[in-house]
Amino acid sequence: MLRFASLASGSKGNCLVADADGTRVLVDCGLNLRDTERRLARLGLQPGDISGLLITHEHGDHAHGVFDFAAAHGITVYLTYGTMAALKAEGRVIEGVRMVFVNGRESFFIDGLQVAPFTVPHDAREPVQYVLSDGERRLGVLTDIGAPTAHVAQVLSGLSALVLETNYDRDLLWNGGYPRWLKQRIAGPFGHLDNEDSARLLGALDCSKLKHLIGAHLSQQNNKPELARAALARAVNCEESWIQLATQDGGFDWREA
Ligand SMILES: [Zn+2]
Ligand SMILES: [Zn+2]
């Protein structure tokens, strides 16, 4: 059994929980300790139920609460060396927390949960994203990527569930109030996926086994839920109501892959 839920998704904090037959991990922890604990309780979990923290990259919306949570509850942090180095340079690594270094080429197990990190183009030191599996079903998580790559398309084919960044709508971004440098960063090759990029990536994937498609990391200024939903629905040729969206405050409730 592979199930998953989200505590939060967006530029103010990201945190996803996956559960493979009782082995539970968090992917990122961009919320503070109290919020993480409170939102885990909302999903029926306690911190002690978590076997590991998988980190994608050092940006605050993904890593803000990682070491506080890991230190408070004695949980191992899985991250790339580059992510650790970036966090350490900012003084955000807490002594005594057990760390395991991962890389974008090697899968590993945390008990019964198979973890496959993969590399992505994003403006961080050594970012990865993850595919998680119970041996049968596969859940892919992909946010914070400037542009889809052939490698990513290969890794994400044949999934049972996909949580996919639909960060912004191009017109809303370019006509909006962000400073020019920030617009360029977001839309650049190491920034984020817009709705159309995500749709194009989906078009390159084998989606025949996909039971859940969830748009994530939506910008509150530069996107609208209906635009993200419509783009994803068009890409996989389904009803818009089938597409789910992760929200900043609510994330999304348990889904079974
Ligand atoms: Zn982010
Ligand atoms: Zn980022």
Coordinates of C-alpha atoms and ligand atoms in Angstrom, one line a residue:
M1 CA 0.0 0.0 0.0
L2 CA 1.3 3.4 -1.0
R3 CA -0.5 6.5 0.2
F4 CA 0.5 10.1 0.3
A5 CA -0.7 13.5 1.4
S6 CA 0.5 17.1 1.6
L7 CA 0.8 19.4 4.6
A8 CA 1.5 22.4 2.5
S9 CA 2.4 23.4 -1.0
G10 CA 3.6 26.7 -2.3
S11 CA 6.2 29.4 -1.9
K12 CA 5.4 29.8 1.9
G13 CA 6.2 26.1 2.6
N14 CA 6.2 22.7 1.2
C15 CA 5.8 19.3 2.9
L16 CA 4.6 16.0 1.6
V17 CA 4.2 12.8 3.5
A18 CA 4.3 9.3 1.9
D19 CA 3.5 6.1 3.6
A20 CA 4.5 2.7 2.1
D21 CA 3.1 -0.1 4.3
G22 CA 3.7 1.9 7.5
T23 CA 7.1 3.3 6.5
R24 CA 6.5 7.1 6.5
V25 CA 8.7 9.9 5.2
L26 CA 8.4 13.6 4.7
V27 CA 9.5 15.1 1.4
D28 CA 10.7 18.5 2.4
C29 CA 9.8 20.5 5.5
G30 CA 9.3 24.1 4.7
L31 CA 7.0 24.8 7.7
N32 CA 8.1 25.6 11.2
L33 CA 8.1 22.9 13.9
R34 CA 4.7 23.7 15.4
D35 CA 2.9 23.9 12.1
T36 CA 4.5 20.7 10.9
E37 CA 3.4 18.8 14.1
R38 CA -0.1 20.3 13.9
R39 CA -0.6 19.5 10.3
L40 CA 0.7 15.9 10.8
A41 CA -1.9 15.5 13.5
R42 CA -4.5 16.6 11.0
L43 CA -3.5 13.6 8.9
G44 CA -3.6 11.2 11.9
L45 CA 0.2 11.1 12.4
Q46 CA 2.6 11.9 15.2
P47 CA 6.3 13.0 14.6
G48 CA 7.4 9.6 15.9
D49 CA 5.7 7.9 13.0
I50 CA 8.1 9.5 10.5
S51 CA 11.2 7.4 9.5
G52 CA 13.1 10.0 7.5
L53 CA 13.1 13.5 6.0
L54 CA 13.9 13.6 2.3
I55 CA 15.1 17.0 1.2
T56 CA 15.0 18.3 -2.4
H57 CA 17.0 21.5 -2.0
E58 CA 18.0 24.3 0.3
H59 CA 15.4 26.9 -0.5
G60 CA 13.5 28.1 2.6
D61 CA 10.1 26.9 1.4
H62 CA 11.5 23.4 1.3
A63 CA 14.1 23.3 4.1
H64 CA 13.1 25.9 6.7
G65 CA 11.9 23.4 9.3
V66 CA 14.0 20.4 8.4
F67 CA 16.7 20.5 11.1
D68 CA 14.3 21.7 13.9
F69 CA 12.0 18.8 13.2
A70 CA 14.8 16.3 12.8
A71 CA 16.5 17.4 16.0
A72 CA 13.3 17.6 18.0
H73 CA 12.3 14.1 17.1
G74 CA 15.5 12.2 16.3
I75 CA 14.8 11.7 12.6
T76 CA 17.4 11.1 9.9
V77 CA 17.7 13.7 7.2
Y78 CA 18.4 12.5 3.6
L79 CA 19.9 15.2 1.3
T80 CA 22.5 15.8 -1.3
Y81 CA 26.0 16.9 -0.2
G82 CA 25.4 20.2 -2.1
T83 CA 22.1 20.9 -0.2
M84 CA 23.9 20.2 3.1
A85 CA 26.7 22.5 2.1
A86 CA 24.3 25.3 1.2
L87 CA 22.4 24.9 4.5
K88 CA 25.6 24.7 6.5
A89 CA 26.8 27.9 4.9
E90 CA 23.7 29.6 6.2
G91 CA 24.1 28.1 9.6
R92 CA 21.0 26.0 9.3
V93 CA 22.5 22.6 10.0
I94 CA 22.0 21.4 13.6
E95 CA 24.9 19.4 15.1
G96 CA 24.0 15.9 16.1
V97 CA 21.2 15.3 13.5
R98 CA 22.0 12.2 11.6
M99 CA 22.4 12.9 7.9
V100 CA 22.6 10.5 4.9
F101 CA 23.8 11.9 1.6
V102 CA 21.9 11.0 -1.5
N103 CA 22.6 11.6 -5.2
G104 CA 20.6 11.8 -8.3
R105 CA 21.9 8.4 -9.6
E106 CA 21.3 5.9 -6.8
S107 CA 18.1 4.5 -5.4
F108 CA 17.9 3.3 -1.8
F109 CA 15.5 1.9 0.7
I110 CA 14.1 3.2 3.9
D111 CA 12.7 0.0 5.3
G112 CA 10.0 -1.0 2.8
L113 CA 10.0 2.3 0.9
Q114 CA 12.1 2.6 -2.2
V115 CA 13.5 6.1 -2.8
A116 CA 14.8 7.2 -6.2
P117 CA 16.2 10.7 -6.3
F118 CA 16.7 12.3 -9.7
T119 CA 18.5 15.5 -10.8
V120 CA 16.6 18.6 -12.0
P121 CA 17.7 22.1 -13.3
H122 CA 16.9 24.6 -10.6
D123 CA 18.9 27.5 -9.0
A124 CA 20.1 25.6 -6.0
R125 CA 23.4 23.9 -5.2
E126 CA 22.5 20.2 -5.9
P127 CA 18.7 19.9 -6.3
V128 CA 17.0 16.5 -6.7
Q129 CA 13.4 15.4 -6.7
Y130 CA 12.0 12.0 -5.8
V131 CA 10.1 9.0 -7.0
L132 CA 8.9 6.8 -4.1
S133 CA 7.6 3.3 -4.4
D134 CA 6.3 0.4 -2.3
G135 CA 7.7 -2.0 -5.0
E136 CA 4.5 -2.0 -7.0
R137 CA 3.1 1.5 -7.2
R138 CA 5.2 4.6 -7.9
L139 CA 4.6 8.2 -6.8
G140 CA 6.6 11.0 -8.4
V141 CA 7.1 14.4 -6.9
L142 CA 8.4 17.2 -9.2
T143 CA 8.4 20.9 -8.2
D144 CA 11.1 23.6 -8.5
I145 CA 12.4 22.8 -12.0
G146 CA 13.2 25.4 -14.6
A147 CA 12.4 23.3 -17.6
P148 CA 11.4 19.7 -18.3
T149 CA 14.3 17.5 -19.4
A150 CA 14.4 14.2 -21.3
H151 CA 15.8 12.6 -18.1
V152 CA 12.9 13.8 -16.0
A153 CA 10.4 12.6 -18.6
Q154 CA 12.0 9.1 -18.6
V155 CA 12.0 8.9 -14.7
L156 CA 8.4 10.0 -14.5
S157 CA 6.9 7.6 -17.1
G158 CA 4.5 4.9 -15.9
L159 CA 3.8 6.4 -12.5
S160 CA 0.7 5.7 -10.4
A161 CA 0.6 9.2 -9.0
L162 CA 2.3 12.5 -9.8
V163 CA 2.5 15.7 -7.8
L164 CA 3.6 18.2 -10.4
E165 CA 4.5 21.8 -10.2
T166 CA 2.2 24.2 -12.0
N167 CA 3.8 27.4 -10.6
Y168 CA 2.6 30.2 -12.8
D169 CA 0.7 31.4 -15.8
R170 CA 2.9 33.3 -18.2
D171 CA 0.6 36.2 -18.8
L172 CA -0.1 36.7 -15.1
L173 CA 3.6 36.6 -14.3
W174 CA 4.7 39.0 -17.0
N175 CA 1.8 41.4 -16.5
G176 CA 2.0 41.2 -12.7
G177 CA 3.8 43.3 -10.1
Y178 CA 7.0 41.3 -9.5
P179 CA 10.3 43.1 -10.2
R180 CA 11.8 42.3 -13.5
W181 CA 14.7 40.3 -12.1
L182 CA 12.4 38.1 -10.2
K183 CA 10.1 37.5 -13.2
Q184 CA 13.2 36.5 -15.2
R185 CA 14.4 34.2 -12.4
I186 CA 11.0 32.4 -12.1
A187 CA 10.6 32.0 -15.9
G188 CA 14.3 31.2 -16.5
P189 CA 15.8 27.8 -17.2
F190 CA 16.6 27.3 -13.5
G191 CA 13.3 28.7 -12.1
H192 CA 9.9 27.1 -12.1
L193 CA 7.4 25.4 -14.4
D194 CA 4.5 27.4 -15.8
N195 CA 1.2 25.7 -16.6
E196 CA 2.1 25.1 -20.2
D197 CA 5.6 23.7 -19.4
S198 CA 3.9 21.2 -17.1
A199 CA 1.3 20.3 -19.7
R200 CA 4.1 19.8 -22.3
L201 CA 6.0 17.5 -19.9
L202 CA 2.9 15.4 -19.2
G203 CA 2.4 15.0 -23.0
A204 CA 5.8 13.3 -23.1
L205 CA 5.0 10.8 -20.3
D206 CA 3.4 7.4 -20.3
C207 CA 0.4 8.3 -18.1
S208 CA -1.5 5.0 -18.7
K209 CA -1.3 4.0 -15.1
L210 CA -1.8 7.4 -13.6
K211 CA -4.5 7.3 -10.9
H212 CA -3.7 10.8 -9.4
L213 CA -2.5 14.0 -11.0
I214 CA -2.0 16.8 -8.5
G215 CA -0.9 20.3 -9.5
A216 CA 1.4 21.8 -6.9
H217 CA 3.5 24.8 -5.8
L218 CA 1.0 27.2 -7.3
S219 CA 2.0 30.9 -7.1
Q220 CA -0.7 32.9 -5.2
Q221 CA 0.1 36.0 -7.3
N222 CA 1.0 34.5 -10.7
N223 CA -1.5 31.7 -11.1
K224 CA -5.1 30.8 -10.8
P225 CA -6.4 27.3 -9.8
E226 CA -8.7 27.1 -12.8
L227 CA -5.8 27.9 -15.2
A228 CA -3.6 25.2 -13.7
R229 CA -6.4 22.7 -13.7
A230 CA -7.4 23.4 -17.3
A231 CA -3.8 23.0 -18.6
L232 CA -3.2 19.7 -16.8
A233 CA -6.6 18.3 -17.9
R234 CA -5.9 19.2 -21.5
A235 CA -2.5 17.5 -21.4
V236 CA -3.9 14.2 -20.2
N237 CA -7.3 14.5 -22.0
C238 CA -9.4 14.2 -18.9
E239 CA -12.2 16.0 -17.1
E240 CA -11.0 19.1 -15.2
S241 CA -12.7 17.8 -12.1
W242 CA -10.3 14.8 -12.1
I243 CA -7.3 17.1 -11.6
Q244 CA -6.5 17.9 -8.0
L245 CA -4.6 20.9 -6.7
A246 CA -2.4 21.1 -3.6
T247 CA -2.9 24.3 -1.6
Q248 CA -0.7 26.4 0.6
D249 CA -2.6 26.0 3.8
G250 CA -4.4 22.7 3.3
G251 CA -2.0 20.7 1.1
F252 CA -4.2 17.8 0.3
D253 CA -5.6 14.8 2.2
W254 CA -4.5 11.2 1.9
R255 CA -4.6 9.6 -1.5
E256 CA -3.9 6.0 -2.3
A257 CA -1.5 5.5 -5.3
Ligands
ZN1 ZN 9.9 25.9 -3.9
ZN2 ZN 13.4 26.2 -5.1

